[in-house]
GROMACS .gro file of C-alpha atoms in nm:
model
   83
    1UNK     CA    1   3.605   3.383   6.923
    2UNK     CA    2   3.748   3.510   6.635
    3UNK     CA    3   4.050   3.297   6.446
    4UNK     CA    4   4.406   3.439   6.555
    5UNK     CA    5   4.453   3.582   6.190
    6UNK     CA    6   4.118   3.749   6.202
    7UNK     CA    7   4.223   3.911   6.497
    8UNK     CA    8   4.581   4.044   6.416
    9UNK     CA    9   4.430   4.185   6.083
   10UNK     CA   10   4.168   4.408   6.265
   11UNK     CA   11   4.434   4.505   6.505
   12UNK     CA   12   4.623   4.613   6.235
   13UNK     CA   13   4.333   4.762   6.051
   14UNK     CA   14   4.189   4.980   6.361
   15UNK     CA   15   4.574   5.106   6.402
   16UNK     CA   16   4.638   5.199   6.048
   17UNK     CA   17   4.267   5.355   6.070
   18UNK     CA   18   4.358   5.576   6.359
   19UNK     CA   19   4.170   5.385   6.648
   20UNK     CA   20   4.430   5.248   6.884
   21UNK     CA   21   4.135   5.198   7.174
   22UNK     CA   22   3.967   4.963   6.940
   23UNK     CA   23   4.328   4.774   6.840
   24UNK     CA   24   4.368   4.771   7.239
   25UNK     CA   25   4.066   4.659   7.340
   26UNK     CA   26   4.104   4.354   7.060
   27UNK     CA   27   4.470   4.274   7.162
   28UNK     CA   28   4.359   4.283   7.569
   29UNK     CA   29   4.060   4.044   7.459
   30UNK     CA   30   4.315   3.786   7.296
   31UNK     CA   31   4.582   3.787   7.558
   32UNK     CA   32   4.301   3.698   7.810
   33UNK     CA   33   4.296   3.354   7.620
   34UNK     CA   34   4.693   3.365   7.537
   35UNK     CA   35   4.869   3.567   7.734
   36UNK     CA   36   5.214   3.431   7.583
   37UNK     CA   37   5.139   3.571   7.236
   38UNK     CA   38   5.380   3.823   7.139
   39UNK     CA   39   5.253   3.968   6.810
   40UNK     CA   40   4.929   4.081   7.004
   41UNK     CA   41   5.163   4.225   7.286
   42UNK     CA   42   5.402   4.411   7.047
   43UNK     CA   43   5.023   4.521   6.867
   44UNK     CA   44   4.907   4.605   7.250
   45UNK     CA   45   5.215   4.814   7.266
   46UNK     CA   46   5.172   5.002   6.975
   47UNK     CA   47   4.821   5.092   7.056
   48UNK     CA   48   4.899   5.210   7.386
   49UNK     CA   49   5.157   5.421   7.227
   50UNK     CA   50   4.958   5.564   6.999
   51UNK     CA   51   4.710   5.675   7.317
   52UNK     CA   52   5.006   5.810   7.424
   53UNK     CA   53   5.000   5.556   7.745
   54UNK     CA   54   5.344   5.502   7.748
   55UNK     CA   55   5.452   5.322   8.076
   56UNK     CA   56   5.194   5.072   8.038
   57UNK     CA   57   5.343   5.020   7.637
   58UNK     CA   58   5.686   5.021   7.852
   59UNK     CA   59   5.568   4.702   8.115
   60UNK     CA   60   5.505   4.500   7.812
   61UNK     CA   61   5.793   4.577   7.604
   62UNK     CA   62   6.035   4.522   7.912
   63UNK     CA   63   5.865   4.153   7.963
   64UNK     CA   64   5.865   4.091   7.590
   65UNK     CA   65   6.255   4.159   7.601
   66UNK     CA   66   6.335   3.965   7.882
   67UNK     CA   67   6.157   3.691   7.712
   68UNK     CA   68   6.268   3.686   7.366
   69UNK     CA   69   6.621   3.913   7.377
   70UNK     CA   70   6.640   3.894   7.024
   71UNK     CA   71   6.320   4.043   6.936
   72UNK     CA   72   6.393   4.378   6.700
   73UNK     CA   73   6.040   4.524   6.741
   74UNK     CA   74   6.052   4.486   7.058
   75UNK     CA   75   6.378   4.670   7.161
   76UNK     CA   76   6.260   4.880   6.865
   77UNK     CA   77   5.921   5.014   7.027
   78UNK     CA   78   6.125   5.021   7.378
   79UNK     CA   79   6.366   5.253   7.287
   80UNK     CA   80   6.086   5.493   7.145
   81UNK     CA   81   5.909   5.470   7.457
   82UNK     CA   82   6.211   5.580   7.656
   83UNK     CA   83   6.296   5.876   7.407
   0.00000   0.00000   0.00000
């Protein structure tokens, strides 16, 4: 399994390269393991923004806010979703 910085930088990496399936599939393979981890969910919401799948970028956002109310990126990417 690859180290938790290893994985957010090829997250990043495949987004800012224009594959948000890869960034997805690499965020949905780390929350299997930690499911509480909320820079690979805000990631996981970004990616499934970018594949324009925005209610399941909404589920996560709306748990990540109810969780930590004080989270900017999260309200952030929410409010983009409902726009």
């Amino acid at each position: 399994m690859l180290s938790r910085s290893d994985t957010l930088s090829l997250i990043h990496a495949s987004l800012h390269a224009q594959r948000p399936d890869y960034a997805r599939r690499l965020a949905k393979n780390w929350t299997q393991s930690w499911p509480g981890d909320t820079g690979v969910l805000i990631l996981l919401s970004r990616a499934y923004i970018a594949e324009d799948q925005f209610e399941q970028a909404r589920v996560i956002l709306e748990q990540l806010v109810l969780v930590d109310p004080e989270s900017f990126q999260a309200h952030e990417l929410l409010a983009s979703v409902h726009n």
